[in-house]
Tab-separated table of C-alpha atoms in Angstrom:
chain	number	residue	atom	x	y	z
E	199	MET	CA	35.591	-11.991	-34.116
E	200	GLU	CA	33.357	-13.709	-31.534
E	201	LEU	CA	32.385	-12.101	-28.233
E	202	ALA	CA	34.433	-14.670	-26.279
E	203	ASP	CA	37.567	-13.666	-28.237
E	204	LEU	CA	36.902	-9.994	-27.525
E	205	ARG	CA	36.578	-10.737	-23.817
E	206	ASP	CA	39.910	-12.552	-23.830
E	207	ARG	CA	41.660	-9.657	-25.567
E	208	PHE	CA	39.872	-6.902	-23.614
E	209	PRO	CA	39.067	-8.039	-20.026
E	210	ALA	CA	37.547	-4.638	-19.210
E	211	LEU	CA	34.796	-5.422	-21.721
E	212	ASP	CA	33.085	-7.701	-19.181
E	213	GLY	CA	32.541	-4.815	-16.772
E	214	LEU	CA	31.263	-2.591	-19.568
E	215	LEU	CA	28.825	-5.256	-20.742
E	216	VAL	CA	27.479	-5.639	-17.202
E	217	GLN	CA	26.884	-1.881	-16.996
E	218	ILE	CA	25.176	-1.758	-20.392
E	219	THR	CA	22.986	-4.786	-19.600
E	220	SER	CA	22.014	-3.281	-16.248
E	221	PHE	CA	21.048	-0.026	-17.945
E	222	LEU	CA	19.015	-1.635	-20.726
E	223	ALA	CA	17.120	-4.158	-18.577
E	224	ARG	CA	14.005	-2.465	-17.290
E	225	ARG	CA	13.480	-3.011	-13.573
E	226	ARG	CA	10.226	-2.664	-11.696
E	227	VAL	CA	11.032	-0.951	-8.389
E	228	VAL	CA	8.495	-0.128	-5.687
E	229	LEU	CA	9.130	2.799	-3.357
E	230	ALA	CA	7.255	3.115	-0.068
E	231	ALA	CA	7.940	5.540	2.761
E	232	SER	CA	6.540	6.366	6.158
E	233	ASP	CA	7.648	9.039	8.592
E	234	ARG	CA	10.291	6.642	9.919
E	235	VAL	CA	11.291	4.182	7.204
E	236	LEU	CA	12.080	4.246	3.492
E	237	SER	CA	11.599	0.934	1.663
E	238	LEU	CA	12.563	-0.209	-1.816
E	239	ALA	CA	11.542	-3.498	-3.427
E	240	TRP	CA	12.567	-4.871	-6.805
E	241	TRP	CA	12.540	-8.104	-8.759
E	242	ASP	CA	15.453	-9.937	-10.363
E	243	GLN	CA	14.671	-13.028	-12.470
E	244	GLY	CA	11.371	-13.398	-10.658
E	245	GLU	CA	12.911	-13.152	-7.176
E	246	GLN	CA	11.854	-10.286	-4.916
E	247	HIS	CA	14.477	-8.220	-3.120
E	248	SER	CA	13.935	-5.391	-0.664
E	249	ILE	CA	15.808	-2.981	1.550
E	250	ASP	CA	14.670	-0.737	4.406
E	251	THR	CA	16.458	2.263	5.833
E	252	ASN	CA	15.533	4.457	8.779
E	253	LEU	CA	14.746	8.081	7.993
E	254	PRO	CA	16.163	10.942	10.049
E	255	PRO	CA	13.527	12.871	12.044
E	256	GLY	CA	11.810	15.656	10.112
E	257	LEU	CA	12.385	14.217	6.663
E	258	CYS	CA	8.754	13.076	6.346
E	259	GLN	CA	5.836	14.119	8.488
E	260	GLU	CA	2.329	12.648	8.301
E	261	GLY	CA	3.128	11.206	4.906
E	262	VAL	CA	4.507	14.456	3.458
E	263	PRO	CA	8.144	14.641	2.242
E	264	LEU	CA	9.385	17.846	3.876
E	265	GLN	CA	12.977	17.710	2.606
E	266	ARG	CA	12.547	16.532	-0.950
E	267	GLU	CA	16.136	16.907	-2.128
E	268	VAL	CA	17.532	14.992	0.839
E	269	LEU	CA	14.959	12.233	0.414
E	270	ALA	CA	15.606	12.043	-3.336
E	271	GLU	CA	19.336	11.732	-2.727
E	272	MET	CA	18.722	8.881	-0.284
E	273	VAL	CA	16.604	7.030	-2.837
E	274	ALA	CA	19.191	7.527	-5.587
E	275	ASP	CA	22.030	6.350	-3.325
E	276	LEU	CA	20.101	3.239	-2.265
E	277	LEU	CA	19.499	2.312	-5.898
E	278	ILE	CA	23.171	2.761	-6.728
E	279	ASP	CA	24.165	0.635	-3.734
E	280	GLN	CA	21.952	-2.166	-5.059
E	281	GLY	CA	23.387	-1.921	-8.565
E	282	LEU	CA	20.193	-0.470	-10.047
E	283	ALA	CA	20.829	2.171	-12.701
E	284	SER	CA	18.315	5.016	-12.458
E	285	GLY	CA	17.769	4.949	-16.222
E	286	SER	CA	16.571	1.335	-16.037
E	287	VAL	CA	14.120	1.828	-13.161
E	288	GLU	CA	10.373	1.872	-13.705
E	289	LEU	CA	9.227	3.218	-10.360
E	290	GLU	CA	5.943	2.461	-8.664
E	291	LEU	CA	5.162	4.692	-5.702
E	292	LEU	CA	3.106	3.492	-2.746
E	293	LEU	CA	1.761	6.591	-1.031
E	294	PRO	CA	1.969	6.608	2.794
E	295	LEU	CA	-1.071	5.787	4.926
E	296	PRO	CA	-1.795	9.387	6.076
E	297	SER	CA	-1.743	10.787	2.537
E	298	CYS	CA	-5.035	9.415	1.157
E	299	ASP	CA	-8.678	8.640	1.922
E	300	TRP	CA	-11.071	6.152	0.349
E	301	ARG	CA	-14.808	5.752	0.054
E	302	LEU	CA	-17.316	3.418	-1.555
E	303	LEU	CA	-19.572	5.333	-3.928
E	304	ASP	CA	-23.028	3.934	-4.598
E	305	GLY	CA	-24.905	4.699	-7.812
E	306	ALA	CA	-21.722	5.036	-9.871
E	307	ALA	CA	-22.889	3.084	-12.927
E	308	GLY	CA	-22.673	6.105	-15.237
E	309	LEU	CA	-19.212	7.202	-14.135
E	310	VAL	CA	-16.423	6.149	-16.477
E	311	ASP	CA	-13.442	7.974	-14.999
E	312	ALA	CA	-12.338	10.442	-12.357
E	313	SER	CA	-13.166	13.418	-14.608
E	314	SER	CA	-16.861	12.518	-14.701
E	315	LEU	CA	-16.743	12.006	-10.939
E	316	ARG	CA	-15.238	15.452	-10.438
E	317	VAL	CA	-18.018	17.021	-12.523
E	318	LEU	CA	-20.640	15.268	-10.422
E	319	ALA	CA	-18.788	16.168	-7.179
E	320	PRO	CA	-20.858	13.956	-4.845
E	321	GLU	CA	-20.704	14.401	-1.096
E	322	MET	CA	-17.911	12.053	0.051
E	323	THR	CA	-17.825	12.895	3.800
E	324	TRP	CA	-14.044	13.134	3.788
E	325	PRO	CA	-11.609	15.968	4.587
E	326	LEU	CA	-10.478	16.446	0.976
E	327	GLN	CA	-11.672	19.276	-1.268
E	328	TRP	CA	-12.486	18.456	-4.883
E	329	GLN	CA	-10.487	21.316	-6.373
E	330	GLU	CA	-7.471	20.614	-4.177
E	331	SER	CA	-7.281	16.863	-4.654
E	332	TYR	CA	-6.412	14.120	-7.082
E	333	VAL	CA	-8.934	11.292	-7.236
E	334	ALA	CA	-8.829	7.784	-8.695
E	335	LEU	CA	-11.939	5.799	-9.579
E	336	SER	CA	-12.169	1.991	-9.773
E	337	SER	CA	-15.469	0.560	-10.981
E	338	LEU	CA	-16.512	-2.648	-9.248
E	339	LYS	CA	-17.605	-5.540	-11.449
E	340	ASP	CA	-21.242	-6.591	-11.376
E	341	SER	CA	-22.092	-3.580	-9.231
E	342	ASP	CA	-23.158	0.042	-9.572
E	343	MET	CA	-20.599	0.957	-6.905
E	344	ALA	CA	-17.074	2.270	-7.313
E	345	MET	CA	-14.032	2.652	-5.119
E	346	VAL	CA	-12.883	6.267	-4.916
E	347	VAL	CA	-9.442	7.150	-3.568
E	348	GLY	CA	-8.435	10.744	-3.003
E	349	ALA	CA	-5.087	12.394	-2.263
E	350	ASP	CA	-4.322	15.982	-1.398
E	351	ARG	CA	-2.899	17.599	-4.526
E	352	LEU	CA	0.063	19.199	-2.710
E	353	ILE	CA	1.046	15.936	-0.999
E	354	LEU	CA	0.994	13.946	-4.222
E	355	GLN	CA	2.888	16.681	-6.053
E	356	ALA	CA	5.519	16.668	-3.316
E	357	TRP	CA	6.143	12.968	-3.924
E	358	ILE	CA	6.191	13.448	-7.692
E	359	ASP	CA	8.792	16.200	-7.247
E	360	THR	CA	10.861	13.963	-4.967
E	361	VAL	CA	10.914	11.172	-7.546
E	362	ALA	CA	11.862	13.647	-10.275
E	363	LEU	CA	14.735	14.985	-8.156
E	364	ALA	CA	16.002	11.397	-7.887
E	365	ASP	CA	16.011	11.298	-11.717
E	366	LEU	CA	13.590	8.383	-11.829
E	367	ASN	CA	10.750	7.492	-14.181
E	368	LEU	CA	7.487	7.380	-12.185
E	369	CYS	CA	5.153	4.851	-13.810
E	370	GLN	CA	2.439	4.547	-11.199
E	371	ALA	CA	1.322	5.945	-7.839
E	372	GLU	CA	-1.076	4.041	-5.608
E	373	TRP	CA	-2.115	4.250	-1.987
E	374	LEU	CA	-0.404	1.654	0.186
E	375	LEU	CA	-3.688	0.595	1.812
E	376	VAL	CA	-5.452	0.067	-1.526
E	377	ALA	CA	-2.583	-2.068	-2.827
E	378	ALA	CA	-2.760	-4.195	0.333
E	379	TRP	CA	-6.552	-4.466	-0.011
E	380	ARG	CA	-6.219	-5.682	-3.588
E	381	ALA	CA	-3.610	-8.223	-2.483
E	382	LEU	CA	-5.903	-9.453	0.283
E	383	GLN	CA	-8.625	-10.052	-2.292
E	384	ALA	CA	-6.238	-11.836	-4.655
E	385	LEU	CA	-4.917	-14.132	-1.904
E	386	ASN	CA	-8.410	-15.067	-0.697
E	387	ALA	CA	-10.513	-14.980	-3.863
E	388	PRO	CA	-13.407	-14.961	-3.691
E	389	LEU	CA	-13.448	-12.805	-0.562
E	390	GLN	CA	-16.925	-13.732	0.632
E	391	GLY	CA	-18.766	-12.835	3.802
E	392	GLU	CA	-17.422	-10.513	6.477
E	393	TRP	CA	-13.703	-10.156	7.126
E	394	ALA	CA	-12.224	-8.391	10.154
E	395	TRP	CA	-8.956	-6.870	8.931
E	396	LEU	CA	-6.641	-5.421	11.572
E	397	ILE	CA	-3.763	-3.301	10.308
E	398	GLU	CA	-0.737	-2.130	12.283
E	399	SER	CA	1.765	0.408	11.029
E	400	GLU	CA	4.517	1.782	13.269
E	401	GLY	CA	2.571	1.010	16.429
E	402	VAL	CA	-0.721	2.532	15.247
E	403	TRP	CA	-3.675	0.240	14.537
E	404	ARG	CA	-6.720	0.588	12.317
E	405	PHE	CA	-9.667	-1.722	11.809
E	406	VAL	CA	-11.290	-2.358	8.431
E	407	LEU	CA	-14.452	-4.444	8.123
E	408	LEU	CA	-14.860	-5.992	4.686
E	409	CYS	CA	-18.211	-7.253	3.455
E	410	ASP	CA	-17.846	-9.466	0.370
E	411	GLY	CA	-14.483	-7.808	-0.187
E	412	LEU	CA	-15.669	-4.190	0.106
E	413	PRO	CA	-14.589	-1.923	2.982
E	414	GLU	CA	-17.747	-1.002	4.873
E	415	LEU	CA	-15.997	0.275	8.003
E	416	ASP	CA	-12.566	1.859	8.470
E	417	VAL	CA	-11.704	3.063	11.961
E	418	GLY	CA	-8.453	4.215	13.535
E	419	LEU	CA	-8.028	2.511	16.892
E	420	GLN	CA	-7.047	4.299	20.085
E	421	ALA	CA	-5.630	1.217	21.805
E	422	THR	CA	-2.016	0.083	21.419
E	423	GLN	CA	-1.855	-2.943	23.750
E	424	LEU	CA	-3.098	-6.315	22.550
E	425	SER	CA	-5.827	-6.828	25.157
E	426	SER	CA	-7.223	-3.321	24.772
E	427	ILE	CA	-7.023	-3.567	20.968
E	428	ARG	CA	-9.127	-6.716	21.110
E	429	GLU	CA	-11.686	-5.071	23.397
E	430	GLU	CA	-11.990	-2.035	21.147
E	431	VAL	CA	-12.438	-4.162	18.010
E	432	LEU	CA	-15.061	-6.406	19.607
E	433	PHE	CA	-16.925	-3.303	20.800
E	434	LEU	CA	-16.945	-1.938	17.238
E	435	LEU	CA	-18.183	-5.260	15.887
E	436	GLU	CA	-20.943	-5.431	18.477
E	437	ALA	CA	-22.122	-1.975	17.447
E	438	TRP	CA	-21.959	-3.034	13.781
E	439	ASP	CA	-24.022	-6.166	14.446
E	440	GLN	CA	-26.655	-4.136	16.242
E	441	LYS	CA	-26.846	-1.703	13.349
E	442	GLN	CA	-27.180	-4.576	10.862
E	443	GLN	CA	-29.662	-6.358	13.154
E	444	GLN	CA	-27.608	-9.530	13.146
E	445	ALA	CA	-26.551	-11.756	16.028
E	446	GLY	CA	-23.819	-14.359	16.437
E	447	ALA	CA	-21.988	-13.296	13.285
E	448	ARG	CA	-18.795	-15.235	12.541
E	449	ARG	CA	-16.124	-13.590	10.452
E	450	SER	CA	-12.792	-14.423	8.916
E	451	TRP	CA	-9.901	-12.568	10.571
E	452	TRP	CA	-6.755	-11.282	8.926
E	453	ILE	CA	-4.051	-9.545	10.970
E	454	THR	CA	-1.537	-7.392	9.087
E	455	ALA	CA	1.267	-6.223	11.348
E	456	ALA	CA	5.001	-5.857	11.909
E	457	PRO	CA	7.020	-9.043	12.614
E	458	ARG	CA	6.978	-8.533	16.405
E	459	TRP	CA	3.182	-9.078	16.352
E	460	LYS	CA	3.330	-12.353	14.440
E	461	GLY	CA	1.213	-15.065	16.048
E	462	ARG	CA	0.065	-12.969	18.980
E	463	TRP	CA	-3.587	-12.456	18.045
E	464	ALA	CA	-4.252	-16.190	18.301
E	465	GLU	CA	-3.499	-16.133	22.047
E	466	GLY	CA	-6.981	-14.928	22.960
E	467	HIS	CA	-8.902	-15.544	19.762
E	468	GLY	CA	-11.860	-17.909	19.941
E	469	ALA	CA	-12.328	-19.273	16.434
E	470	GLY	CA	-15.539	-21.008	17.421
E	471	LEU	CA	-16.998	-17.757	18.710
E	472	HIS	CA	-15.510	-15.094	16.464
E	473	GLY	CA	-14.619	-16.985	13.298
E	474	PRO	CA	-11.457	-18.423	11.703
E	475	LEU	CA	-8.131	-16.637	12.051
E	476	VAL	CA	-6.767	-16.854	8.491
E	477	SER	CA	-3.588	-14.812	8.975
E	478	ASP	CA	-1.956	-13.816	12.250
E	479	GLY	CA	0.606	-11.220	11.271
E	480	GLU	CA	2.462	-13.294	8.678
E	481	MET	CA	3.000	-10.160	6.598
E	482	SER	CA	3.489	-6.473	7.235
E	483	LEU	CA	1.320	-3.983	5.360
E	484	LEU	CA	4.063	-3.381	2.792
E	485	GLN	CA	4.734	-7.097	2.330
E	486	LEU	CA	1.041	-7.631	1.705
E	487	ALA	CA	0.842	-4.685	-0.711
E	488	LEU	CA	3.737	-6.076	-2.760
E	489	LYS	CA	1.634	-9.146	-3.534
E	490	ALA	CA	-1.056	-7.059	-5.260
E	491	PRO	CA	-1.712	-7.741	-8.956
E	492	SER	CA	-1.170	-4.943	-11.446
E	493	ALA	CA	-3.500	-2.024	-10.772
E	494	GLU	CA	-6.112	-0.889	-13.291
E	495	ILE	CA	-7.317	2.466	-12.014
E	496	ALA	CA	-8.970	5.271	-13.940
E	497	ALA	CA	-7.459	8.530	-12.724
């Protein structure tokens, strides 16, 4: 008997087949959370879908999930609402901005993975302690440098526990900022010269200066208004130019910010003086991160 005949005789079979197909089809789902918003993104036949939901106060604080069971239940419910069976989900976790630190490590030619880095234990000038942290090492091609990303062990474990409580298969965990940085490189390859990258997340700004694609400067900004943000950034760049003994440097500019900031940086930006404005808030940090190619990180 053909499948069409079975469907005619047993109409309920259609619903069962949909459930079975949904369970068997593996779905890449990306989970990202801040202290205020939980975001899920997934792909269906090559098309990206996403959903955001506001988090109640106290659920996450400074990137740490404080109420893991509640958060896990929210994630599970959101997946069910979108017709995504937990057994079919291959989850990728984007760790919140406050949860990690990164550094460029020079003289890393002999390091093959994070274990060899931990044995060497170089001075990283960051707040993390080697024995209390997870680290990931990415060697940079044609260079003896490496990108090192560190996360507090308890924070990462808290997210792993949250995902487990949601009964999901965690395939990968990456820092949100690193994913966005990799996407920026992929969208502008080759990322040559100096790039001024301004990043806004929930009203807080940070400034990253990239030199040939590598982050040489990463500073949290104090300013929150556009004019004062611009003044603070230009002051930082002036100090950088003096340190590098360079004058009249022109850079490419990329603004990553929430939709309400779209197009606003151009209002006072002098391309002839400061350099071309390549992106003026066309994408949020998460939207940019979702465009990153598959990560290859030794952890």
